[in-house]
Coordinates of C-alpha atoms and ligand atoms in Angstrom, one line a residue:
M997 CA 166.0 178.5 -90.4
K998 CA 169.2 178.5 -88.8
L999 CA 170.0 175.2 -89.7
L1000 CA 169.4 176.2 -93.6
L1001 CA 171.2 179.1 -93.3
L1002 CA 174.3 177.1 -91.8
L1003 CA 173.6 174.4 -94.7
C1004 CA 173.5 177.3 -97.3
L1005 CA 177.0 178.6 -95.8
M1006 CA 178.6 175.1 -95.8
D1007 CA 177.4 174.8 -99.6
C1008 CA 178.7 178.1 -100.5
F1009 CA 181.9 177.1 -99.1
L1010 CA 182.4 173.9 -100.5
A1011 CA 181.4 175.4 -104.1
I1012 CA 184.3 178.1 -103.6
A1013 CA 186.7 175.3 -102.7
Q1014 CA 185.6 173.5 -105.7
T1015 CA 186.1 176.0 -108.2
S1016 CA 189.3 176.6 -106.7
S1017 CA 190.7 173.2 -106.9
G1018 CA 192.8 172.2 -110.0
T1019 CA 194.0 169.3 -111.7
F1020 CA 197.2 169.4 -113.7
N1021 CA 197.3 166.5 -116.4
V1022 CA 201.4 166.4 -117.6
L1023 CA 199.9 165.3 -121.2
N1024 CA 198.4 168.3 -121.3
Y1025 CA 201.8 170.2 -120.9
G1026 CA 203.6 168.6 -123.8
A1027 CA 204.6 164.8 -122.1
M1028 CA 204.9 162.5 -124.9
A1029 CA 204.8 159.4 -122.4
D1030 CA 206.5 157.4 -124.9
G1031 CA 209.7 156.5 -122.9
I1032 CA 212.2 158.1 -125.6
S1033 CA 211.4 161.6 -125.8
D1034 CA 212.5 163.8 -122.6
D1035 CA 209.3 164.6 -120.8
S1036 CA 211.3 167.0 -118.3
K1037 CA 210.2 170.4 -119.6
A1038 CA 206.9 169.2 -119.8
F1039 CA 206.9 168.2 -116.1
M1040 CA 208.1 171.5 -115.0
A1041 CA 205.6 173.1 -117.1
A1042 CA 202.7 171.2 -115.3
W1043 CA 204.2 171.9 -111.9
K1044 CA 204.7 175.5 -112.5
A1045 CA 200.8 176.0 -113.5
A1046 CA 199.9 173.9 -110.3
C1047 CA 201.8 175.6 -108.3
S1048 CA 200.7 178.9 -109.2
F1049 CA 197.0 177.8 -108.7
T1050 CA 195.0 179.0 -105.7
G1051 CA 193.4 176.3 -103.5
G1052 CA 194.0 172.5 -103.5
V1053 CA 195.8 171.0 -106.5
K1054 CA 196.7 167.8 -108.0
L1055 CA 199.6 167.1 -110.6
L1056 CA 198.5 164.2 -112.5
I1057 CA 201.1 161.9 -114.1
P1058 CA 198.8 158.8 -115.8
K1059 CA 199.8 155.5 -116.6
G1060 CA 202.6 155.5 -119.4
T1061 CA 206.3 155.6 -119.7
Y1062 CA 208.2 158.6 -119.2
L1063 CA 211.7 159.5 -119.7
V1064 CA 213.2 162.4 -117.7
G1065 CA 216.1 164.0 -116.7
P1066 CA 216.6 166.1 -113.5
V1067 CA 213.4 167.7 -112.5
K1068 CA 213.1 170.1 -109.5
F1069 CA 209.2 170.3 -108.3
D1070 CA 210.2 173.6 -106.0
G1071 CA 208.0 175.8 -104.3
P1072 CA 207.0 177.7 -102.3
C1073 CA 203.3 177.4 -103.8
R1074 CA 201.6 180.6 -102.2
N1075 CA 198.2 180.3 -102.7
V1076 CA 198.0 176.3 -102.9
S1077 CA 196.6 174.9 -99.5
S1078 CA 197.5 171.4 -100.4
I1079 CA 199.4 169.7 -103.5
T1080 CA 198.9 165.9 -104.6
V1081 CA 201.1 164.4 -107.0
S1082 CA 199.5 161.5 -108.4
M1083 CA 202.0 159.4 -109.9
E1084 CA 200.6 156.3 -111.6
G1085 CA 203.1 156.1 -114.6
Y1086 CA 206.4 154.4 -115.0
M1087 CA 209.3 157.3 -114.5
K1088 CA 212.8 156.1 -116.3
A1089 CA 215.8 158.8 -115.4
S1090 CA 218.0 159.9 -118.3
T1091 CA 221.3 157.7 -118.2
N1092 CA 223.0 160.9 -119.6
L1093 CA 225.1 161.9 -116.4
S1094 CA 225.9 165.1 -117.9
K1095 CA 222.2 166.1 -117.8
Y1096 CA 222.8 166.3 -113.9
V1097 CA 224.8 169.4 -113.1
S1098 CA 226.7 169.4 -110.0
G1099 CA 224.7 168.5 -107.0
D1100 CA 221.6 167.3 -109.1
D1101 CA 219.6 164.8 -107.8
W1102 CA 216.7 163.1 -110.3
I1103 CA 213.4 164.0 -108.7
Q1104 CA 213.6 167.1 -106.3
F1105 CA 210.7 168.3 -104.2
G1106 CA 211.6 171.4 -102.4
W1107 CA 210.1 174.3 -100.2
V1108 CA 206.6 172.7 -100.6
H1109 CA 204.1 172.4 -97.8
H1110 CA 201.3 169.7 -97.7
L1111 CA 202.4 167.7 -100.5
T1112 CA 201.0 164.1 -101.1
L1113 CA 203.1 162.2 -103.3
T1114 CA 201.2 158.9 -104.2
G1115 CA 199.6 156.9 -107.2
G1116 CA 201.3 153.5 -107.2
G1117 CA 204.0 154.5 -109.9
T1118 CA 207.7 153.7 -110.3
F1119 CA 210.5 155.7 -110.3
D1120 CA 213.1 153.7 -112.4
G1121 CA 216.6 155.5 -111.8
Q1122 CA 218.2 153.2 -114.3
G1123 CA 221.3 153.1 -112.1
A1124 CA 222.9 150.0 -113.5
L1125 CA 224.5 152.4 -116.4
S1126 CA 225.9 154.7 -113.5
W1127 CA 227.1 152.3 -110.9
P1128 CA 230.5 151.6 -112.7
F1129 CA 231.0 155.4 -112.0
N1130 CA 230.4 155.5 -108.8
E1131 CA 234.0 155.6 -106.9
C1132 CA 232.8 156.8 -103.4
S1133 CA 233.5 153.5 -101.6
K1134 CA 236.9 153.5 -102.7
T1135 CA 237.7 157.1 -102.5
E1136 CA 236.7 160.4 -100.8
K1137 CA 237.2 162.5 -103.9
C1138 CA 234.4 160.8 -105.6
R1139 CA 231.4 162.4 -107.9
V1140 CA 228.3 161.9 -105.9
L1141 CA 225.8 160.5 -108.2
P1142 CA 222.1 161.8 -108.4
S1143 CA 219.7 160.2 -105.8
S1144 CA 216.3 159.3 -107.1
I1145 CA 213.3 161.3 -105.1
K1146 CA 214.9 163.8 -102.7
F1147 CA 212.7 166.1 -100.8
V1148 CA 214.2 169.4 -99.5
Y1149 CA 213.0 171.5 -96.9
T1150 CA 209.4 170.2 -97.3
E1151 CA 206.6 170.3 -94.3
H1152 CA 203.6 168.2 -93.5
T1153 CA 204.8 165.8 -96.6
V1154 CA 203.0 162.2 -97.3
M1155 CA 204.6 159.4 -99.4
N1156 CA 202.7 156.2 -100.0
S1157 CA 202.2 153.6 -102.8
I1158 CA 205.4 154.6 -104.6
K1159 CA 208.2 152.1 -105.8
S1160 CA 211.7 153.2 -106.3
L1161 CA 214.0 150.9 -108.6
N1162 CA 217.6 150.9 -109.2
S1163 CA 218.5 154.2 -108.0
K1164 CA 221.7 155.6 -109.0
F1165 CA 222.8 156.6 -105.5
F1166 CA 220.2 156.9 -102.5
H1167 CA 216.6 156.3 -103.4
I1168 CA 214.6 158.6 -101.2
V1169 CA 216.4 161.5 -99.2
L1170 CA 214.9 163.7 -96.8
L1171 CA 216.7 166.7 -95.9
G1172 CA 215.5 169.4 -93.8
C1173 CA 212.0 168.1 -93.6
K1174 CA 209.5 168.8 -90.8
N1175 CA 206.9 166.1 -90.6
F1176 CA 207.1 163.4 -93.0
W1177 CA 205.1 160.3 -93.0
G1178 CA 206.0 157.5 -95.7
S1179 CA 204.3 154.1 -96.2
N1180 CA 203.8 151.4 -98.6
I1181 CA 207.1 152.1 -100.5
V1182 CA 209.2 149.7 -102.1
A1183 CA 212.8 150.4 -102.8
Q1184 CA 214.4 148.0 -104.9
A1185 CA 218.1 147.4 -105.9
P1186 CA 220.7 144.6 -106.1
S1187 CA 222.6 143.7 -103.5
D1188 CA 225.9 144.6 -105.2
S1189 CA 224.7 148.0 -106.1
P1190 CA 226.7 150.7 -104.6
N1191 CA 225.1 153.3 -102.0
T1192 CA 221.8 152.7 -103.0
D1193 CA 220.5 153.2 -99.6
G1194 CA 216.6 153.0 -99.3
F1195 CA 216.1 156.1 -97.3
H1196 CA 218.5 158.6 -96.2
I1197 CA 217.4 161.0 -93.3
E1198 CA 219.0 164.4 -92.4
R1199 CA 218.6 167.5 -90.6
S1200 CA 214.7 166.5 -90.0
L1201 CA 212.1 166.7 -87.4
G1202 CA 209.3 164.6 -87.2
V1203 CA 209.6 161.6 -89.7
N1204 CA 207.5 158.6 -89.7
I1205 CA 208.6 155.5 -92.2
Y1206 CA 206.4 152.4 -91.8
N1207 CA 205.1 149.5 -93.6
S1208 CA 207.5 149.6 -96.2
V1209 CA 210.1 146.9 -98.0
I1210 CA 213.8 148.0 -98.8
T1211 CA 215.9 145.6 -100.6
T1212 CA 219.4 147.3 -101.6
G1213 CA 223.0 147.2 -101.9
D1214 CA 223.5 149.7 -98.8
D1215 CA 221.7 150.4 -95.8
C1216 CA 217.8 150.4 -95.9
I1217 CA 217.5 153.4 -93.7
S1218 CA 220.3 155.6 -92.9
I1219 CA 219.6 158.1 -90.0
G1220 CA 222.3 161.3 -91.0
Q1221 CA 223.3 164.2 -88.8
S1222 CA 220.9 166.4 -86.9
N1223 CA 217.6 164.5 -86.6
E1224 CA 214.8 164.3 -84.1
Q1225 CA 211.9 162.5 -83.4
V1226 CA 212.2 160.1 -86.0
V1227 CA 209.8 156.6 -86.1
I1228 CA 210.6 153.7 -87.9
S1229 CA 208.2 150.7 -88.1
G1230 CA 207.2 147.7 -89.9
I1231 CA 210.1 147.8 -92.3
T1232 CA 211.0 144.6 -94.3
C1233 CA 214.7 144.6 -95.2
G1234 CA 217.1 143.1 -96.9
P1235 CA 219.7 142.3 -98.5
G1236 CA 221.4 145.5 -97.7
H1237 CA 223.4 146.9 -95.0
G1238 CA 220.4 147.1 -92.4
I1239 CA 219.2 150.2 -90.8
S1240 CA 222.0 152.6 -89.4
V1241 CA 222.3 155.8 -87.7
G1242 CA 225.2 157.6 -89.0
S1243 CA 227.8 157.8 -90.4
L1244 CA 228.5 160.6 -88.0
G1245 CA 230.9 162.8 -87.0
R1246 CA 232.5 163.2 -90.1
Y1247 CA 232.3 166.7 -90.8
E1248 CA 232.4 169.8 -88.5
N1249 CA 229.2 171.4 -87.0
E1250 CA 227.1 168.1 -87.4
G1251 CA 223.9 168.4 -85.7
D1252 CA 222.8 165.6 -82.6
V1253 CA 220.5 163.0 -83.1
K1254 CA 218.1 162.3 -80.7
G1255 CA 214.7 160.6 -80.1
L1256 CA 214.7 157.8 -82.7
L1257 CA 212.1 154.7 -82.4
I1258 CA 212.7 151.8 -84.6
K1259 CA 210.2 149.1 -84.0
D1260 CA 208.4 145.9 -85.5
C1261 CA 210.8 145.5 -88.1
T1262 CA 212.5 142.5 -90.0
L1263 CA 215.7 142.2 -91.5
S1264 CA 216.9 139.2 -93.3
G1265 CA 220.3 138.3 -95.1
T1266 CA 221.5 141.9 -94.4
A1267 CA 225.6 143.0 -93.5
N1268 CA 224.4 144.7 -90.3
G1269 CA 220.9 144.8 -88.3
L1270 CA 220.9 147.9 -85.6
R1271 CA 224.0 149.8 -86.4
I1272 CA 225.3 153.3 -84.9
K1273 CA 228.4 154.2 -86.6
T1274 CA 230.4 157.4 -86.2
W1275 CA 234.1 158.1 -87.6
K1276 CA 237.0 158.2 -85.9
N1277 CA 238.9 161.3 -85.9
S1278 CA 235.8 163.7 -85.9
P1279 CA 236.4 167.1 -86.2
G1280 CA 233.7 168.1 -84.1
K1281 CA 231.4 167.2 -81.2
S1282 CA 227.8 166.2 -81.2
S1283 CA 225.7 163.6 -79.6
V1284 CA 223.1 160.5 -80.1
S1285 CA 220.7 160.0 -77.5
N1286 CA 217.4 158.7 -76.6
L1287 CA 217.4 155.5 -79.2
T1288 CA 215.2 152.4 -78.9
F1289 CA 215.1 149.5 -81.0
Q1290 CA 212.3 147.2 -80.1
N1291 CA 210.6 144.1 -81.4
I1292 CA 213.2 143.4 -84.1
I1293 CA 213.4 140.1 -85.8
L1294 CA 216.9 139.5 -87.5
N1295 CA 217.6 136.6 -89.7
S1296 CA 221.2 135.6 -91.1
V1297 CA 222.3 138.8 -90.3
A1298 CA 226.3 139.3 -89.9
N1299 CA 226.6 142.1 -87.4
P1300 CA 222.9 142.1 -85.6
I1301 CA 223.8 144.9 -83.2
I1302 CA 226.6 146.9 -83.6
I1303 CA 227.9 150.2 -82.2
D1304 CA 231.0 151.0 -84.3
Q1305 CA 233.2 154.4 -83.3
A1306 CA 235.9 153.8 -85.4
Y1307 CA 234.3 153.8 -88.5
C1308 CA 236.7 154.7 -91.3
P1309 CA 236.0 152.7 -94.6
Y1310 CA 238.9 154.3 -96.7
A1311 CA 242.5 153.3 -96.5
D1312 CA 244.0 156.6 -95.6
C1313 CA 242.4 157.1 -91.9
S1314 CA 245.8 156.0 -89.8
S1315 CA 244.6 159.0 -87.2
K1316 CA 244.5 157.6 -83.6
V1317 CA 242.3 160.2 -82.7
P1318 CA 239.0 158.8 -81.0
S1319 CA 235.6 159.6 -82.2
L1320 CA 234.2 162.6 -80.3
V1321 CA 230.3 161.8 -80.6
S1322 CA 228.8 161.0 -77.5
I1323 CA 226.2 158.0 -77.6
R1324 CA 223.8 157.9 -74.6
D1325 CA 220.5 156.5 -73.5
I1326 CA 220.0 153.6 -76.0
I1327 CA 217.8 150.9 -75.5
F1328 CA 217.7 147.6 -77.3
S1329 CA 214.6 145.3 -76.5
D1330 CA 213.1 142.3 -77.7
I1331 CA 215.8 141.8 -80.4
R1332 CA 215.9 138.1 -81.7
G1333 CA 217.3 136.1 -84.7
T1334 CA 220.2 134.7 -85.9
S1335 CA 223.7 136.1 -86.7
T1336 CA 226.0 134.5 -89.4
T1337 CA 229.1 135.6 -87.3
P1338 CA 230.2 134.4 -83.9
V1339 CA 230.2 137.9 -82.8
A1340 CA 226.3 138.6 -82.4
V1341 CA 226.9 142.0 -80.1
T1342 CA 229.3 144.8 -80.7
L1343 CA 229.5 147.9 -78.6
K1344 CA 232.8 149.3 -79.4
C1345 CA 232.5 153.0 -78.3
S1346 CA 235.1 155.8 -78.3
S1347 CA 237.9 155.8 -75.8
G1348 CA 237.2 159.6 -75.8
V1349 CA 233.8 159.7 -75.1
P1350 CA 232.5 156.5 -73.8
C1351 CA 229.2 155.3 -74.3
E1352 CA 226.5 155.8 -71.4
N1353 CA 223.5 153.9 -70.5
V1354 CA 223.1 151.5 -73.1
N1355 CA 220.3 148.8 -72.3
L1356 CA 219.9 145.3 -73.7
H1357 CA 216.6 143.8 -72.7
D1358 CA 215.6 140.4 -73.9
V1359 CA 218.2 140.0 -76.8
H1360 CA 218.3 136.3 -78.1
L1361 CA 220.5 135.9 -81.0
R1362 CA 222.0 132.5 -82.4
Y1363 CA 224.9 131.7 -84.3
V1364 CA 224.0 129.8 -87.6
G1365 CA 227.4 128.0 -87.3
G1366 CA 226.4 126.2 -83.9
S1367 CA 228.8 127.7 -81.2
P1368 CA 227.2 130.3 -79.2
T1369 CA 227.4 133.9 -79.9
I1370 CA 229.5 136.2 -78.3
A1371 CA 229.7 139.8 -77.3
E1372 CA 232.2 142.4 -77.7
C1373 CA 232.6 145.7 -75.9
L1374 CA 234.9 148.6 -75.2
N1375 CA 234.1 151.9 -73.5
V1376 CA 230.8 151.3 -72.8
Q1377 CA 228.7 151.4 -69.7
A1378 CA 225.9 149.1 -70.4
T1379 CA 222.9 147.4 -68.3
Y1380 CA 221.1 144.1 -69.2
S1381 CA 217.8 142.7 -68.2
G1382 CA 215.8 139.6 -69.3
T1383 CA 217.2 137.1 -71.5
Q1384 CA 220.7 137.7 -73.0
L1385 CA 222.2 135.6 -75.9
P1386 CA 224.8 136.5 -76.4
L1387 CA 226.0 136.7 -72.6
P1388 CA 226.7 140.2 -71.6
C1389 CA 230.7 141.0 -71.9
N1390 CA 232.3 142.3 -69.1
Ligands
NAG1006 C1 197.8 184.7 -104.7 O1 196.5 185.2 -104.7 C2 196.4 186.6 -104.4 C3 194.9 186.8 -104.2 O2 194.2 186.3 -105.3 C4 197.0 187.1 -105.6 O3 197.0 188.7 -105.8 C5 198.7 186.8 -105.8 O4 199.0 187.6 -107.0 C6 198.6 185.2 -105.9 N1 200.0 185.0 -105.6 C7 200.7 183.7 -106.3 C8 202.1 183.6 -106.2 O5 200.0 183.5 -107.4
NAG1007 C1 224.2 164.0 -122.8 O1 223.5 165.6 -122.4 C2 224.1 166.7 -122.5 C3 223.8 167.6 -122.0 O2 222.7 168.1 -122.0 C4 224.4 166.7 -124.2 O3 225.0 167.9 -124.6 C5 224.7 165.3 -125.0 O4 224.3 165.2 -126.1 C6 224.2 164.3 -124.4 N1 224.7 163.1 -124.5 C7 223.8 162.1 -125.4 C8 224.5 161.1 -125.9 O5 222.6 162.4 -125.5
NAG1008 C1 212.6 159.9 -77.0 O1 212.5 159.8 -78.1 C2 210.7 159.6 -78.4 C3 210.7 159.0 -80.1 O2 211.0 159.9 -80.5 C4 210.2 160.6 -77.8 O3 208.5 160.2 -78.2 C5 210.6 160.6 -76.5 O4 209.7 161.6 -76.1 C6 211.6 161.3 -76.3 N1 212.0 161.3 -75.0 C7 212.7 161.9 -74.4 C8 213.0 162.1 -72.8 O5 213.1 163.1 -75.1

C-alpha cells in the first residue's frame, strides 16, 4: 500500500514535471533558415518565450543554415529550472560590422543558470571579411571586433559538441562564469587570423575544459585576470600561440589567478607552449599562484615553456618599470617534445617581484636543429627534479 502510494506520488510528480517542460523551435518564431534572411529577431523571440516558461525548457535550432547578427540570449529566466539550447544547425554571423554596436559580441548567453549548449551545430563567425579591420596587433587604440560565443555571468553551464569556425575575434569567451564544463568543442581559424583565441576566460570560478580541438591564429586558451579553479585537460592545440596565462597586469585592479591545472594536452606547431605573460609597467599589483602543467606533449613549438614578465607588444613601451604581478608555486611536470628554437625554457621574471617556487620535474625538450636546448632565467627561484633537458640555468 505504502509502495503504491509512493509510486503514485512519483507519477504525479513526473506528470507535473512533464507538463511544465517545453520545446521552443526557432522555426515556429519566424526563422527562415535560408542563410540569407536575417533570423536574429526570430531567435530572440524564441528565446524570450523559452525564458518566460516554467520548468525545464529547450530552445531548438534544427538543421539548416541561419544568418544572424548579434543576439543576446539573456536571463534571468526566473521560473526556468534548466535550459538546453540544441544547436543542430549551421549559423553564420552577419558580416555587416555596423550591426554590432560598440562592445557587442555575436552570440551572448548572459545571466542564465543551468544552461546546456549542445547539438553538434556550427557557429561560423565569417571572420575573413572582418580580419583586415583588426588593428589590435599594431595599436592599442583599436576597435575590438565581436567574439563569437560569449558566456557572461552564467552559472552551471555545459557546452559540448559545438563547432566554432572563423570567429571575427575570440571564439569562445567566459566572463564572470561559475561552474562551466566545456567538452568536445572544435574551434578553428587559419594560423594567420588575428586574435582568434579558442577560449578566453576571465573573472571565472570553477571552469573545466576538456577533450577539445583548437586550431587558431592566436592562443588556444587564454586565461586572463581573476580566475580560480580552472582545469584544462585533453586539449589538442595547434597551430596557434599555445596555452597562455595572461596577459596580466595591464590594467588597474586586476584580480589574482590561482588554482589552475593544465594536464594531458598536446600542442603542435604552436608559437608558444605553456606561457605565463605579464605586462611590464603594470599599474597595479596582482598574483599568479598554484599552477600545475602536467603531462604535456609539445611538438615543434617555438617557445615550449615560457614565463615572460616584460610583455609589451606595442612599439611605444619604453618604460623601465617592471611588472608588479607576482608569480609563485608553479609546477611544470612531465613536459616533453621538441622545440624549433634552441631556447626551450624561458623563465624571465620581474625584477620588481621575482618568481618564487617554480618547480620543473621531468622536462625533456629537444631542439629540432640538433644542438642541445638551453634554458634562460632571470629573477627566478626555481627547483628541479627528475630529467632536465635543457639543463637548468643557474
Ligand atoms: C513565475 O511563476 C509564478 C507562479 O506561477 C508567476 O506568478 C510569475 O509571474 C512567474 N514569473 C515569471 C518571470 O515568469
Ligand atoms: C549594415 O547594417 C546597418 C545597420 O543595421 C544598415 O543600416 C546598413 O544598411 C547595412 N549595410 C548593408 C550593406 O547591408
Ligand atoms: C591548487 O589548484 C588546484 C586546481 O584548481 C586545486 O585543486 C587545489 O586545491 C589548489 N591548492 C591550493 C593549496 O590552493
